[in-house]
Amino acid sequence: MAKWSGIVAVVSLTVFLMSVTAAAVLPIHPYLKVEDTFISQLYDTSNYGFLQIDNGLARTPQMGWSTWNFFACNINETVIKETADALISTGLASLGYTYVNIDDCWSRSTRNLKGEMIPDPKTFPSGIKALADYVHSKGLKLGVYSDAGIFTCQVRPGSLFQEKNDAELWASWGVDYLKYDNCYNLGLPPQKRYPPMRDALNDTGRTIFYALCEWGIDDPAKWAGKIGNSWRTTDDINDTWISMTTIADINNKWASYAGPGGWNDPDMLEVGNGGMNYHEYKGHFSIWALMKATHNYIFLNSSLVFLFDCLMEYFVSSPFSKQFLRSDNKFVMQPFFCEIACWFKWRMSAPLIIGCDVRNITADTLKILSNKEVIAVDQDPLGVQGRRVYASGPDGCQQVWAGPLSRNRLSMVLWNRCSKAATITANWSAIGLKPSISVSMRDLWKHEVVSENTVGSFSARVNAHGCEMYILTPRRATRSST
Ligand SMILES: *[C@@H]1O[C@H](CO)[C@@H](O)[C@H](O)[C@H]1NC(C)=O
Ligand SMILES: *[C@@H]1O[C@H](CO)[C@@H](O)[C@H](O)[C@H]1NC(C)=O
Ligand SMILES: *[C@@H]1O[C@H](CO)[C@@H](O)[C@H](O)[C@H]1NC(C)=O
Ligand SMILES: *[C@@H]1O[C@H](CO)[C@@H](O)[C@H](O)[C@H]1NC(C)=O
Ligand SMILES: *[C@@H]1O[C@H](CO)[C@@H](O)[C@H](O)[C@H]1NC(C)=O
Ligand SMILES: *[C@@H]1O[C@H](CO)[C@@H](O)[C@H](O)[C@H]1NC(C)=O
């Protein structure tokens, strides 16, 4: 043990120094380097594109709030300001929900004589710049919305063919985020309509998160990584169980394409809007987090954090690797670095896009949205999307979803989509663990370790339409464990 620690210290120092000198070189994701067939089969990352759009954003999925799911077009500057205040007073902002996004309907229905978009004078009389200043004064960021067509879905001006001027205007207002929709697109292919806005945003010199909303029509996971920081994989969500589960399943298909810099977006959260019960919303939030859904994530800007990020992307061989997931002796990330990076990161960030009225939030809704441990799964720096790995029962409604996390851990959700309570079992082979591995199971909703030494499989009783969520941490190395 002492010898191992010594070696680790030396290697750590070396890697640290390498990192300092090479901090500008972006690390390759570990899973892309390792030819480990077991992992690549189960948690396929073959399409994982690391930081393809290099605007410095979306190392983890974005987090924040958006007007659309609750307010639709009934918005004004007062609601935005009050929501910014509420994000602070509820503590949600400090958990990482930092983007305050105005969806459709902020703009007047016609441009001015100079061809510029203007904020609707009735609802945004002070203008977007004033709103951005207000939001920034709270330490939050402001998002706007436009469309890769000639109109938005609510028939306000779209930005197709006007990308450069519009992007410059938004940047001059201090906008930090753009959701870019797909209505009135003249039938032109998205691969032609979305890149010009990427370039226009980049040309402004202002760092602006670029969220593509192409509804998943042309399989954007396959091409959007080079264009935006996130891409919608499905049609709009609505506040029903059927919509939420359908969208989870569609988004799941594209898991191998998500990664730091670019994320699959299964649309904004409906948690708190009243169309589903507590258990259903808990599942909605847990699965979105496991899938690294874009809940409007927070973003870290400090170069120190960047350095830690780099450190943890390096990895050295450790005996731990023999215990977990690997059938060979290939490299795994060195836990010590990750410990620092995660500590640092969790302190400063937290994660997802809320869609309810935060000014009037209930205790149950706040409890779901502010679950730090679930948020930490969403924001895990490894950035590999979790996915459904097993289903049994009628219509496969007893489901196991899982995904790798940093520090050789796994996240797991037992999701009961049946209409009756059920016991769901996760067999180690189904989630990618060797049968002999002993893990400690932390329950992310009970906030406690429910088992120190689980081997082979794990079962739990799960409510109808409910879920349980865990982090599995392999125990240190007693090879003789049974
Ligand atoms: C613009 O793109 C370049 C090249 O990808 C990148 O290095 C730069 O950070 C981008 N700038 C902004 C403001 O997004
Ligand atoms: C602003 O919008 C909110 C939410 O739709 C509404 O309750 C409020 O009356 C509006 N305020 C004004 C001044 O229009
Ligand atoms: C909600 O979504 C479901 C599933 O996609 C769809 O069948 C239904 O029509 C939608 N409901 C509304 C009100 O849009
Ligand atoms: C990081 O964010 C803070 C607060 O928004 C800002 O004051 C600071 O200038 C930023 N630092 C960098 C390096 O961008
Ligand atoms: C606040 O929420 C409650 C239900 O949670 C609802 O009855 C009430 O109308 C809401 N108030 C406002 C001002 O929206
Ligand atoms: C787990 O799966 C393996 C392989 O499919 C099987 O042999 C074993 O019996 C299963 N164990 C449990 C506890 O279900």
PDB file of N, CA and C in Angstrom, residues 176 235 376:
ATOM      1  N   ASP A 176     -25.884  35.522 -23.402  1.00  0.00           N
ATOM      2  CA  ASP A 176     -24.934  34.431 -23.134  1.00  0.00           C
ATOM      3  C   ASP A 176     -25.340  33.086 -23.732  1.00  0.00           C
ATOM      4  N   ASP A 235     -39.082  15.862 -30.547  1.00  0.00           N
ATOM      5  CA  ASP A 235     -40.122  16.878 -30.574  1.00  0.00           C
ATOM      6  C   ASP A 235     -40.269  17.469 -29.162  1.00  0.00           C
ATOM      7  N   ALA A 376     -25.038  16.123  -9.338  1.00  0.00           N
ATOM      8  CA  ALA A 376     -23.626  15.759  -9.510  1.00  0.00           C
ATOM      9  C   ALA A 376     -23.452  14.648 -10.549  1.00  0.00           C
TER      10      ALA A 376
END
